[in-house]
Coordinates of C-alpha atoms in Angstrom, one line a residue:
X218 CA -27.8 -16.7 -41.8
X219 CA -29.8 -13.6 -41.1
X220 CA -27.7 -10.3 -40.9
X221 CA -28.4 -10.0 -37.1
X222 CA -25.1 -9.0 -35.6
X223 CA -25.5 -5.3 -35.6
X224 CA -29.0 -5.4 -34.3
X225 CA -27.8 -7.8 -31.6
X226 CA -25.2 -5.3 -30.5
X227 CA -27.5 -2.4 -30.2
X228 CA -30.1 -4.3 -28.4
X229 CA -27.5 -5.5 -26.0
X230 CA -26.0 -2.2 -25.4
X231 CA -29.5 -0.8 -24.7
X232 CA -30.2 -3.4 -22.1
X233 CA -27.2 -2.0 -20.0
X234 CA -28.1 1.7 -20.2
X235 CA -30.1 1.6 -16.9
X236 CA -26.8 0.6 -15.0
X237 CA -25.2 4.1 -15.1
X238 CA -28.7 5.8 -14.7
X239 CA -28.8 4.1 -11.2
X240 CA -25.0 4.7 -10.3
X241 CA -24.2 3.1 -7.0
X242 CA -23.6 5.3 -4.0
X243 CA -20.1 5.0 -2.5
X244 CA -21.3 3.1 0.6
X245 CA -23.4 0.5 -1.1
X246 CA -20.5 -2.0 -1.6
X247 CA -19.8 -4.2 1.5
X248 CA -16.6 -3.7 3.1
X249 CA -14.1 -6.3 4.2
X250 CA -16.1 -9.4 3.0
X251 CA -13.6 -11.8 4.5
X252 CA -14.7 -10.8 8.0
X253 CA -18.2 -11.7 7.1
X254 CA -20.2 -14.9 7.5
X255 CA -20.1 -16.3 3.8
X256 CA -20.8 -19.4 1.8
X257 CA -18.6 -20.0 -1.2
X258 CA -20.2 -20.5 -4.5
X259 CA -16.8 -21.4 -6.1
X260 CA -16.2 -24.6 -7.9
X261 CA -17.6 -26.2 -11.0
X262 CA -20.4 -24.3 -12.7
X263 CA -22.4 -25.5 -15.6
X264 CA -22.0 -23.6 -18.7
X265 CA -23.6 -23.0 -22.1
X266 CA -21.7 -21.3 -25.0
X267 CA -24.0 -19.0 -26.8
X268 CA -22.4 -17.0 -29.6
X269 CA -25.7 -16.0 -31.2
X270 CA -27.3 -15.1 -27.7
X271 CA -30.1 -17.6 -28.4
X272 CA -30.7 -17.9 -24.8
X273 CA -31.6 -14.2 -24.5
X274 CA -33.2 -13.2 -27.8
X275 CA -35.8 -14.9 -29.9
X276 CA -35.6 -15.0 -33.7
X277 CA -37.1 -11.6 -33.9
X278 CA -34.2 -10.1 -31.7
X279 CA -36.6 -9.5 -28.8
X280 CA -35.5 -10.4 -25.4
X281 CA -37.3 -13.4 -24.1
X282 CA -39.0 -14.0 -20.9
X283 CA -38.2 -17.8 -21.1
X284 CA -34.5 -17.8 -21.8
X285 CA -31.7 -20.0 -20.6
X286 CA -31.9 -18.0 -17.2
X287 CA -35.1 -20.1 -16.5
X288 CA -33.1 -23.3 -16.2
X289 CA -36.2 -25.1 -17.6
X290 CA -36.5 -28.9 -17.4
X291 CA -38.6 -31.1 -19.6
X292 CA -41.9 -32.2 -17.9
X293 CA -43.0 -34.5 -20.6
X294 CA -41.3 -36.5 -23.5
X295 CA -43.0 -34.2 -25.9
X296 CA -41.4 -30.9 -24.5
X297 CA -39.2 -28.7 -26.6
X298 CA -36.4 -27.4 -24.5
X299 CA -33.1 -26.9 -26.7
X300 CA -30.8 -26.5 -23.8
X301 CA -29.9 -28.4 -20.6
X302 CA -27.4 -27.1 -18.0
X303 CA -27.4 -30.4 -16.3
X304 CA -25.7 -32.0 -19.4
X305 CA -23.6 -29.2 -20.5
X306 CA -19.9 -28.4 -20.0
X307 CA -18.5 -27.4 -16.8
X308 CA -15.7 -25.1 -15.8
X309 CA -14.2 -23.7 -12.6
X310 CA -15.1 -20.6 -10.8
X311 CA -13.1 -18.5 -10.3
X312 CA -11.3 -18.7 -13.5
X313 CA -11.4 -17.6 -17.3
X314 CA -12.9 -19.7 -20.0
X315 CA -10.1 -19.1 -22.4
X316 CA -7.5 -21.3 -20.6
X317 CA -10.0 -23.9 -19.4
X318 CA -11.5 -25.0 -22.6
X319 CA -9.2 -25.0 -25.8
X320 CA -12.2 -24.2 -28.1
X321 CA -12.6 -21.0 -26.1
X322 CA -9.1 -19.8 -26.3
X323 CA -9.9 -16.8 -28.5
X324 CA -13.6 -16.7 -27.8
X325 CA -15.4 -13.5 -27.2
X326 CA -19.0 -13.5 -26.6
X327 CA -21.7 -14.9 -24.3
X328 CA -21.3 -17.8 -21.9
X329 CA -24.1 -18.7 -19.6
X330 CA -23.1 -20.0 -16.1
X331 CA -25.3 -21.9 -13.7
X332 CA -24.8 -23.0 -10.1
X333 CA -27.1 -24.9 -7.9
X334 CA -26.9 -24.3 -4.1
X335 CA -28.7 -24.9 -0.8
X336 CA -30.0 -22.3 1.5
X337 CA -31.3 -22.3 5.1
X338 CA -32.9 -19.2 6.2
X339 CA -32.2 -17.4 9.4
X340 CA -34.2 -14.9 11.1
X341 CA -33.2 -11.3 11.2
X342 CA -30.6 -11.5 8.5
X343 CA -29.8 -10.2 5.1
X344 CA -28.1 -12.2 2.4
X345 CA -26.1 -10.7 -0.5
X346 CA -24.9 -12.3 -3.7
X347 CA -21.4 -10.9 -4.1
X348 CA -19.3 -11.3 -7.3
X349 CA -15.6 -10.2 -6.8
X350 CA -15.3 -9.8 -10.6
X351 CA -16.9 -11.0 -13.8
X352 CA -15.4 -9.9 -17.2
X353 CA -17.2 -7.9 -18.7
X354 CA -21.0 -7.5 -18.8
X355 CA -23.0 -9.6 -16.4
X356 CA -26.7 -10.2 -16.2
X357 CA -27.6 -12.1 -12.9
X358 CA -30.6 -14.2 -12.4
X359 CA -31.7 -16.0 -9.2
X360 CA -34.1 -18.9 -9.5
X361 CA -35.1 -17.6 -13.0
X362 CA -35.7 -14.0 -11.8
X363 CA -33.4 -11.1 -13.1
X364 CA -31.9 -9.4 -10.1
X365 CA -29.4 -7.0 -11.8
X366 CA -26.5 -6.1 -14.1
X367 CA -23.0 -5.0 -13.8
X368 CA -20.5 -3.7 -16.4
X369 CA -16.8 -3.7 -15.9
X370 CA -14.5 -6.7 -15.6
X371 CA -12.2 -6.0 -12.6
X372 CA -14.4 -4.6 -9.6
X373 CA -16.9 -6.2 -7.3
X374 CA -20.7 -5.9 -7.2
X375 CA -23.4 -7.3 -5.1
X376 CA -27.1 -7.8 -4.9
X377 CA -29.3 -8.1 -1.7
X378 CA -31.3 -11.3 -2.3
X379 CA -32.8 -12.2 1.0
X380 CA -36.5 -12.2 -0.3
X381 CA -35.5 -14.0 -3.4
X382 CA -33.9 -16.9 -1.8
X383 CA -35.9 -20.2 -1.2
X384 CA -35.6 -22.7 1.6
X385 CA -33.5 -25.5 0.3
X386 CA -32.6 -25.8 -3.3
X387 CA -31.7 -22.6 -5.4
X388 CA -29.9 -21.7 -8.5
X389 CA -28.2 -18.8 -9.9
X390 CA -27.6 -18.1 -13.6
X391 CA -25.1 -15.4 -14.9
X392 CA -25.1 -14.3 -18.6
X393 CA -21.4 -13.3 -19.2
X394 CA -20.4 -11.4 -22.1
X395 CA -16.8 -10.2 -22.8
X396 CA -17.2 -8.8 -26.3
X397 CA -15.0 -5.9 -26.8
X398 CA -16.9 -2.7 -27.9
X399 CA -15.6 0.8 -29.1
X400 CA -17.6 2.4 -26.1
X401 CA -16.3 0.2 -23.3
X402 CA -13.5 0.8 -20.8
X403 CA -11.2 -0.5 -21.9
X404 CA -12.1 -0.2 -25.5
X405 CA -11.7 -2.6 -28.5
X406 CA -7.8 -2.4 -28.5
X407 CA -5.7 -3.6 -25.5
X408 CA -2.5 -5.3 -25.0
X409 CA -3.5 -8.0 -22.6
X410 CA -5.7 -10.9 -22.9
X411 CA -9.5 -10.4 -22.7
X412 CA -10.1 -13.1 -20.3
X413 CA -13.9 -14.0 -20.1
X414 CA -15.9 -15.4 -17.3
X415 CA -16.6 -15.3 -13.6
X416 CA -12.9 -14.6 -12.9
X417 CA -12.9 -14.0 -9.3
X418 CA -14.7 -15.6 -6.4
X419 CA -18.7 -15.6 -5.8
X420 CA -20.1 -15.6 -2.3
X421 CA -23.3 -15.6 -0.4
X422 CA -22.7 -13.2 2.4
X423 CA -24.9 -13.0 5.5
X424 CA -25.3 -10.0 7.7
X425 CA -27.6 -9.0 10.5
X426 CA -30.6 -7.0 9.1
X427 CA -29.0 -3.8 10.7
X428 CA -25.4 -4.1 9.9
X429 CA -22.2 -2.3 9.3
X430 CA -22.1 -1.8 5.6
X431 CA -19.1 0.3 4.9
X432 CA -16.4 2.4 6.7
X433 CA -13.3 4.5 6.1
X434 CA -10.5 4.5 8.8
X435 CA -7.4 6.4 7.9
X436 CA -5.1 9.2 9.1
X437 CA -6.4 12.6 8.4
X438 CA -4.6 14.3 5.5
X439 CA -1.4 15.7 6.6
X440 CA -1.6 14.3 10.2
X441 CA 0.2 11.4 11.9
X442 CA -1.9 11.7 15.1
X443 CA -5.4 12.2 14.0
X444 CA -7.3 9.0 13.0
X445 CA -10.5 10.0 11.2
X446 CA -13.3 8.1 9.7
X447 CA -16.9 7.2 9.2
X448 CA -19.1 4.2 9.5
X449 CA -22.3 3.6 7.6
X450 CA -25.0 1.3 9.1
X451 CA -27.6 -0.3 6.9
X452 CA -31.1 -0.1 8.3
X453 CA -29.8 1.9 11.2
X454 CA -31.7 4.6 12.9
X455 CA -30.4 8.1 13.9
X456 CA -29.0 7.9 17.5
X457 CA -27.7 4.3 17.2
X458 CA -24.3 3.8 18.8
X459 CA -21.2 2.8 16.9
X460 CA -18.0 1.9 18.9
X461 CA -14.5 1.9 17.2
X462 CA -11.6 0.3 19.1
X463 CA -7.9 -0.2 18.4
X464 CA -6.8 -2.2 21.3
X465 CA -3.0 -2.2 20.6
X466 CA -3.2 1.7 20.8
X467 CA -5.6 1.5 23.8
X468 CA -8.1 3.5 21.9
X469 CA -12.1 3.2 22.1
X470 CA -14.4 5.9 20.9
X471 CA -18.1 6.0 20.5
X472 CA -20.1 7.9 17.9
X473 CA -23.8 8.0 17.0
X474 CA -25.5 7.4 13.6
X475 CA -26.9 10.5 11.8
X476 CA -28.4 10.1 8.3
X477 CA -27.1 6.5 8.1
X478 CA -23.4 7.5 9.0
X479 CA -21.5 7.7 12.2
X480 CA -18.3 10.0 11.9
X481 CA -15.5 10.0 14.4
X482 CA -11.9 11.2 15.3
X483 CA -9.4 9.5 17.3
X484 CA -6.1 11.1 18.8
X485 CA -3.3 8.5 18.6
X486 CA 0.3 7.9 17.9
X487 CA 0.4 4.8 15.8
X488 CA 3.6 3.1 14.4
X489 CA 3.3 4.3 10.9
X490 CA 3.1 1.7 8.0
X491 CA 6.1 1.8 5.7
X492 CA 7.8 -0.9 3.5
X493 CA 10.4 -1.9 5.9
X494 CA 7.8 -2.2 8.7
X495 CA 4.4 -2.7 7.3
X496 CA 2.6 -2.3 10.6
X497 CA -1.1 -3.1 10.7
X498 CA -3.6 -2.7 13.7
X499 CA -6.6 -4.6 14.5
X500 CA -9.6 -2.3 14.4
X501 CA -12.9 -3.4 15.6
X502 CA -16.3 -1.7 14.7
X503 CA -19.3 -2.6 16.9
X504 CA -23.0 -1.7 16.9
X505 CA -25.9 -3.1 19.0
X506 CA -26.5 -5.7 16.3
X507 CA -23.2 -6.2 14.5
X508 CA -19.4 -6.4 14.9
X509 CA -16.5 -6.5 12.3
X510 CA -12.7 -6.5 12.6
X511 CA -10.2 -5.3 10.1
X512 CA -6.5 -4.9 9.9
X513 CA -5.5 -1.4 9.0
X514 CA -2.3 0.3 8.5
X515 CA -1.8 4.3 9.0
X516 CA 0.6 6.4 7.0
X517 CA 0.6 9.7 5.2
X518 CA 1.7 10.4 1.6
X519 CA 2.3 13.8 0.0
X520 CA 4.5 15.6 -2.5
X521 CA 7.0 18.3 -2.1
X522 CA 8.2 19.6 -5.5
X523 CA 9.4 16.6 -7.3
X524 CA 9.6 14.4 -4.2
X525 CA 7.2 11.8 -2.9
X526 CA 6.9 11.8 0.8
X527 CA 5.9 8.8 2.8
X528 CA 5.3 9.7 6.5
X529 CA 6.9 13.0 5.8
X530 CA 10.2 11.5 4.5
X531 CA 11.3 11.4 0.9
X532 CA 11.1 7.9 -0.5
X533 CA 12.3 6.4 -3.9
X534 CA 9.8 3.9 -5.4
X535 CA 11.6 0.9 -6.5
X536 CA 9.1 -1.0 -8.4
X537 CA 7.7 -3.3 -11.2
X538 CA 4.5 -3.5 -13.1
X539 CA 2.3 -6.6 -12.7
X540 CA -0.5 -8.0 -14.7
X541 CA -3.0 -10.4 -12.9
X542 CA -1.8 -13.2 -15.0
X543 CA -1.2 -16.6 -13.1
X544 CA 2.4 -17.9 -12.8
X545 CA 3.0 -21.4 -14.4
X546 CA -0.5 -22.0 -15.7
X547 CA -1.2 -18.5 -17.0
X548 CA -4.9 -17.3 -17.2
X549 CA -6.4 -15.2 -14.5
X550 CA -4.9 -15.2 -11.0
X551 CA -7.4 -17.2 -8.8
X552 CA -5.7 -17.8 -5.6
X553 CA -3.9 -16.3 -2.7
X554 CA -0.9 -18.6 -3.4
X555 CA -0.6 -17.2 -7.0
X556 CA -0.7 -13.6 -5.7
X557 CA 2.1 -14.6 -3.2
X558 CA 4.3 -16.0 -6.0
X559 CA 4.2 -12.9 -8.0
X560 CA 4.8 -10.6 -4.9
X561 CA 7.6 -12.9 -3.8
X562 CA 9.3 -12.5 -7.2
X563 CA 8.9 -8.7 -6.8
X564 CA 10.6 -8.9 -3.3
X565 CA 13.4 -10.9 -4.7
X566 CA 13.8 -8.2 -7.3
X567 CA 14.3 -5.6 -4.5
X568 CA 11.0 -3.8 -5.0
X569 CA 9.2 -1.8 -2.4
X570 CA 6.5 -0.7 -4.9
X571 CA 4.3 -2.4 -7.4
X572 CA 2.1 -0.8 -10.2
X573 CA -0.9 -3.1 -10.6
X574 CA -1.7 -2.6 -14.3
X575 CA -3.9 -1.9 -16.1
X576 CA -7.1 -2.4 -13.9
X577 CA -7.9 -3.2 -10.2
X578 CA -6.5 -6.4 -9.2
X579 CA -8.2 -8.7 -6.7
X580 CA -8.7 -7.5 -3.0
X581 CA -6.5 -10.6 -2.0
X582 CA -3.7 -9.2 -4.1
X583 CA -3.8 -5.8 -2.5
X584 CA -4.1 -7.2 1.1
X585 CA -1.2 -9.6 0.5
X586 CA 1.0 -6.7 -1.0
X587 CA 0.2 -4.5 2.0
X588 CA 1.3 -7.3 4.4
X589 CA 4.5 -7.6 2.6
X590 CA 5.3 -3.9 2.6
X591 CA 4.7 -2.8 -1.1
X592 CA 3.5 0.4 -1.9
X593 CA 0.7 0.3 -4.7
X594 CA -0.2 2.2 -7.8
X595 CA -3.8 1.1 -8.5
X596 CA -5.4 1.8 -11.9
X597 CA -8.7 1.8 -13.9
X598 CA -8.6 0.5 -17.4
X599 CA -9.1 3.9 -19.2
X600 CA -6.6 2.7 -21.9
X601 CA -5.4 4.1 -25.0
X602 CA -8.3 5.5 -27.4
X603 CA -11.5 5.1 -25.5
X604 CA -14.3 7.4 -26.5
X605 CA -13.5 10.5 -24.4
X606 CA -16.5 12.4 -25.9
X607 CA -19.0 9.8 -24.9
X608 CA -21.1 10.4 -21.7
X609 CA -21.8 6.7 -21.2
X610 CA -18.0 5.9 -21.5
X611 CA -17.4 8.4 -18.8
X612 CA -20.2 7.1 -16.5
X613 CA -18.5 3.7 -17.0
X614 CA -15.1 4.9 -16.1
X615 CA -16.4 6.8 -13.1
X616 CA -18.2 3.8 -11.9
X617 CA -15.1 1.6 -12.1
X618 CA -13.1 4.3 -10.3
X619 CA -15.7 4.5 -7.5
X620 CA -15.8 0.7 -7.1
X621 CA -12.0 0.5 -7.0
X622 CA -11.8 3.2 -4.3
X623 CA -14.7 2.0 -2.3
X624 CA -13.3 -1.5 -1.9
X625 CA -9.6 -0.4 -1.1
X626 CA -9.8 2.9 0.5
X627 CA -8.7 1.4 3.9
X628 CA -5.5 -0.2 2.4
X629 CA -2.6 1.9 3.6
X630 CA -0.4 0.3 0.8
X631 CA -2.2 2.1 -1.9
X632 CA -0.4 5.5 -2.4
X633 CA -1.8 6.3 -5.8
X634 CA -5.0 6.0 -7.8
X635 CA -4.4 6.1 -11.6
X636 CA -7.0 7.4 -13.9
X637 CA -5.5 6.4 -17.3
X638 CA -2.7 4.8 -19.3
X639 CA -1.2 6.1 -22.6
X640 CA -4.0 8.3 -23.7
X641 CA -3.7 10.8 -26.8
X642 CA -3.8 14.4 -26.1
X643 CA -7.0 16.3 -27.0
X644 CA -9.5 18.6 -25.3
X645 CA -12.1 15.8 -24.8
X646 CA -9.5 13.5 -23.1
X647 CA -8.2 16.4 -20.9
X648 CA -11.8 17.1 -19.7
X649 CA -12.5 13.5 -19.2
X650 CA -9.5 12.6 -17.1
X651 CA -9.5 15.9 -15.2
X652 CA -13.1 15.1 -14.1
X653 CA -12.0 11.6 -13.0
X654 CA -9.1 13.1 -11.0
X655 CA -11.3 15.5 -9.3
X656 CA -13.9 12.7 -8.6
X657 CA -11.1 10.6 -7.1
X658 CA -10.1 13.5 -4.8
X659 CA -13.7 13.8 -3.7
X660 CA -13.9 10.2 -2.7
X661 CA -10.5 10.2 -1.2
X662 CA -8.3 13.2 -0.5
X663 CA -5.6 11.2 1.4
X664 CA -3.9 9.7 -1.7
X665 CA -2.0 11.0 -4.7
X666 CA -3.7 11.0 -8.2
X667 CA -1.6 9.7 -11.2
X668 CA -1.8 8.7 -14.9
X669 CA 0.8 7.1 -17.1
X670 CA 1.6 9.3 -20.2
X671 CA 3.4 8.5 -23.4
X672 CA 3.1 12.0 -24.9
X673 CA 6.4 13.6 -24.0
X674 CA 7.7 16.0 -26.9
X675 CA 10.9 15.9 -28.6
X676 CA 13.3 18.9 -28.4
X677 CA 17.0 19.5 -29.0
X678 CA 17.6 19.1 -25.4
X679 CA 15.9 15.7 -25.3
X680 CA 12.5 14.7 -23.9
X681 CA 10.1 17.4 -22.5
X682 CA 7.1 16.5 -20.3
X683 CA 4.5 19.1 -21.0
X684 CA 1.3 17.2 -21.6
X685 CA -1.5 19.4 -20.2
X686 CA -2.9 16.4 -18.2
X687 CA 0.2 17.0 -16.0
X688 CA -1.7 20.0 -14.3
X689 CA -4.5 17.5 -13.1
X690 CA -2.4 14.8 -11.4
X691 CA -0.1 14.9 -8.3
X692 CA 2.5 12.4 -9.8
X693 CA 3.3 12.2 -13.4
X694 CA 3.8 8.6 -14.7
X695 CA 5.9 8.3 -18.1
X696 CA 6.0 5.3 -20.3
X697 CA 9.0 5.3 -22.5
X698 CA 10.5 2.4 -24.4
X699 CA 13.8 3.7 -25.5
X700 CA 15.8 0.8 -27.1
X701 CA 12.6 -1.0 -28.0
X702 CA 10.0 1.1 -29.8
X703 CA 12.3 4.1 -30.3
X704 CA 16.1 4.3 -30.8
X705 CA 18.8 1.7 -30.3
X706 CA 19.7 0.7 -26.8
X707 CA 23.1 2.4 -26.9
X708 CA 21.4 5.8 -27.4
X709 CA 19.3 5.5 -24.3
X710 CA 22.0 6.4 -21.6
X711 CA 22.5 9.9 -23.2
X712 CA 18.8 10.9 -23.4
X713 CA 18.0 13.9 -21.3
X714 CA 14.7 14.7 -19.6
X715 CA 13.0 17.9 -18.6
X716 CA 9.6 18.8 -17.2
X717 CA 7.1 21.7 -17.4
X718 CA 5.9 20.6 -13.9
X719 CA 7.4 20.8 -10.5
X720 CA 6.0 17.4 -9.7
X721 CA 7.3 13.9 -9.0
X722 CA 7.8 11.8 -12.1
X723 CA 7.7 7.9 -12.0
X724 CA 9.0 6.0 -15.1
X725 CA 5.9 3.9 -15.1
X726 CA 7.0 1.9 -18.0
X727 CA 10.4 1.0 -19.5
X728 CA 11.8 -2.1 -20.9
X729 CA 12.0 -4.5 -23.9
X730 CA 11.2 -8.1 -24.8
X731 CA 13.1 -11.3 -24.7
X732 CA 12.4 -14.9 -25.0
X733 CA 13.7 -16.8 -22.1
X734 CA 16.5 -19.0 -23.1
X735 CA 17.2 -17.3 -26.4
X736 CA 20.8 -16.0 -26.5
X737 CA 22.8 -13.9 -28.9
X738 CA 24.5 -10.5 -29.2
X739 CA 23.4 -7.3 -27.3
X740 CA 22.3 -6.1 -30.7
X741 CA 20.0 -9.1 -31.5
X742 CA 16.3 -8.5 -30.9
X743 CA 14.5 -10.9 -28.7
X744 CA 17.7 -12.3 -27.0
X745 CA 18.1 -12.0 -23.2
X746 CA 21.2 -10.0 -24.0
X747 CA 19.3 -7.4 -25.9
X748 CA 16.8 -7.0 -23.1
X749 CA 19.7 -6.7 -20.6
X750 CA 21.3 -4.0 -22.7
X751 CA 18.0 -2.1 -22.7
X752 CA 17.9 -2.2 -19.0
X753 CA 21.5 -1.3 -18.5
X754 CA 21.2 1.7 -20.8
X755 CA 17.8 2.9 -19.4
X756 CA 19.0 2.8 -15.8
X757 CA 21.9 5.1 -17.0
X758 CA 19.3 7.4 -18.4
X759 CA 17.2 7.3 -15.2
X760 CA 20.2 8.0 -13.0
X761 CA 20.3 11.5 -14.8
X762 CA 16.7 12.5 -14.2
X763 CA 16.7 14.8 -11.2
X764 CA 13.0 14.8 -10.7
X765 CA 12.7 11.0 -10.9
X766 CA 10.8 9.6 -7.9
X767 CA 10.6 6.0 -8.9
X768 CA 10.1 3.4 -11.6
X769 CA 8.0 0.4 -12.5
X770 CA 9.6 -1.3 -15.6
X771 CA 7.3 -3.3 -17.9
X772 CA 6.9 -6.1 -16.6
X773 CA 7.4 -8.7 -13.9
X774 CA 6.3 -11.8 -15.9
X775 CA 5.4 -12.6 -19.6
X776 CA 1.7 -12.4 -20.1
X777 CA -0.7 -13.4 -22.8
X778 CA -1.7 -10.8 -25.4
X779 CA -3.5 -11.3 -28.5
X780 CA -1.6 -8.4 -30.1
X781 CA 1.6 -10.8 -30.1
X782 CA 1.3 -13.4 -32.8
X783 CA 5.0 -13.8 -33.6
X784 CA 5.6 -17.6 -33.9
X785 CA 8.6 -19.1 -32.1
X786 CA 9.0 -15.9 -30.1
X787 CA 5.8 -14.5 -28.8
X788 CA 3.3 -17.2 -29.4
X789 CA 0.5 -14.9 -28.0
X790 CA 2.8 -13.6 -25.2
X791 CA 4.0 -10.1 -24.5
X792 CA 7.7 -11.1 -23.8
X793 CA 8.7 -8.0 -21.9
X794 CA 8.6 -9.9 -18.6
X795 CA 11.7 -10.2 -16.5
X796 CA 10.5 -13.7 -15.8
X797 CA 9.0 -16.1 -18.1
X798 CA 5.5 -17.3 -17.5
X799 CA 7.1 -20.5 -16.3
X800 CA 8.9 -18.8 -13.6
X801 CA 12.4 -18.5 -15.2
X802 CA 14.5 -15.3 -14.6
X803 CA 15.9 -13.6 -17.6
X804 CA 19.1 -11.8 -17.5
X805 CA 17.6 -8.3 -17.2
X806 CA 16.0 -9.4 -13.8
X807 CA 19.4 -9.4 -12.3
X808 CA 20.4 -6.1 -13.9
X809 CA 17.4 -4.4 -12.4
X810 CA 17.9 -6.2 -9.1
X811 CA 21.4 -5.1 -8.7
X812 CA 20.2 -1.4 -9.4
X813 CA 17.6 -1.6 -6.7
X814 CA 19.7 -3.4 -4.1
X815 CA 22.9 -1.2 -4.5
X816 CA 21.2 2.2 -5.0
X817 CA 18.4 4.3 -3.7
X818 CA 18.3 2.7 -0.4

């Protein structure tokens, strides 16, 4: 075999450098796709597994113009075509390849996806090919023509394909590559499964040629009576009318487009969204050629010293962290029903808040959580030791942040945008994350900025929060595993905390592991009793933190992680869940539930 691996990697990286040179504007992503006319491309897709990327490069490692994306067919018996999607394996979209095919369980590399579909053209319409998420690098081809790329495994992207579609039969091919790379976000080391594939739904979305493309409708910062916002109109003209109506509030205002955007302000007294009453209003936006309706809640969030204020009142965030891991079958969450199972478990736990770790979860998850009254921490996967001094890595992170905020900016449930998790102190890291925090505020000044830190210092008085990143965020998240990675559980209740910042602190991670059904003494690692003792003593510790504004222990459900190989215990699962992957509640679930239900109401 020729030594081509390093050259392959360099060539493939270079093919994606144009993505960030053409960084998408905030308003380019269609808002509220469920309100649009769309055709699902979900279902079985043909796949070809291509670890050497033979469908992309020739034997000289040059990108080919007749690769697998051409979906070529034999025209005569003498033709040499060494691939055939029509006789290849098939897997479901949305979904990951790791749990659908045993031989792909640990696979990281390239898989080609192909889907045939039929299209009937309509006059005066635009058509978008919309992917809710592909992990991690995607090159998309339509009818053999390359139409674009995307990097990042957890945010949506789209291509306007109206002029590239044919009447009748069409096909789309996607080169999906989930190889971990040092310069990626996340980087090569992560504590969750690197699920590869087209992991969320794919749609053909139709709009009028002149259509509402994006909008922001929220209470102005610090106000409970002033609803402000803007609407962007694709292919609109200056002076076009835009009408915004909230029938339940008996409000109807008109604005006009200027430079593609219509801004507005509405005086109103809406019932404010809160966990005990997650009120949502139907909001309709109408132009001369288009109309779209969304359900939107209105609330304010701010801080006052070490307190988090929701609608001007102090609130304690009783939470749990959640990975996008499907209950019972595991693998990526792919349905609304799976989202609701996870959220219902959080509701049974007594939660009013969830931390969606460590990346943006699906829009379905966010919307279902909002309906159920959960406050949300939403995060991008700037995780552990990414290359903080690499400009392309920063551009990647900024792009994922932009796409996360762009998609979910109208969801009242999201209180916090998180820019990082467990990153090591250093000047390059501080600049990187401070810039991301500032960028998030530019895009959305109505929410709080946070990050999860594990860099507290040790002193005679206990733990001291003095990470300089604390200056850049509004809420400080702290990950601390007393009784699991440090100290014995019995020592945790006496741990004291202090902070250099007069800011709210959330214990964003705390906990320990247990195998469901394994029992023993409270000093025996991996037993349910040990995990329960970790929770008892850590709850005592948190009761004594005066500046604590909430917690989101790690984690709701056991999830797959290739960092966890211990046979008979982990079996490729992180066992810190309060619930097993098969839905069985461990003892610690009830310890935390009792704390939430009996205290901080």
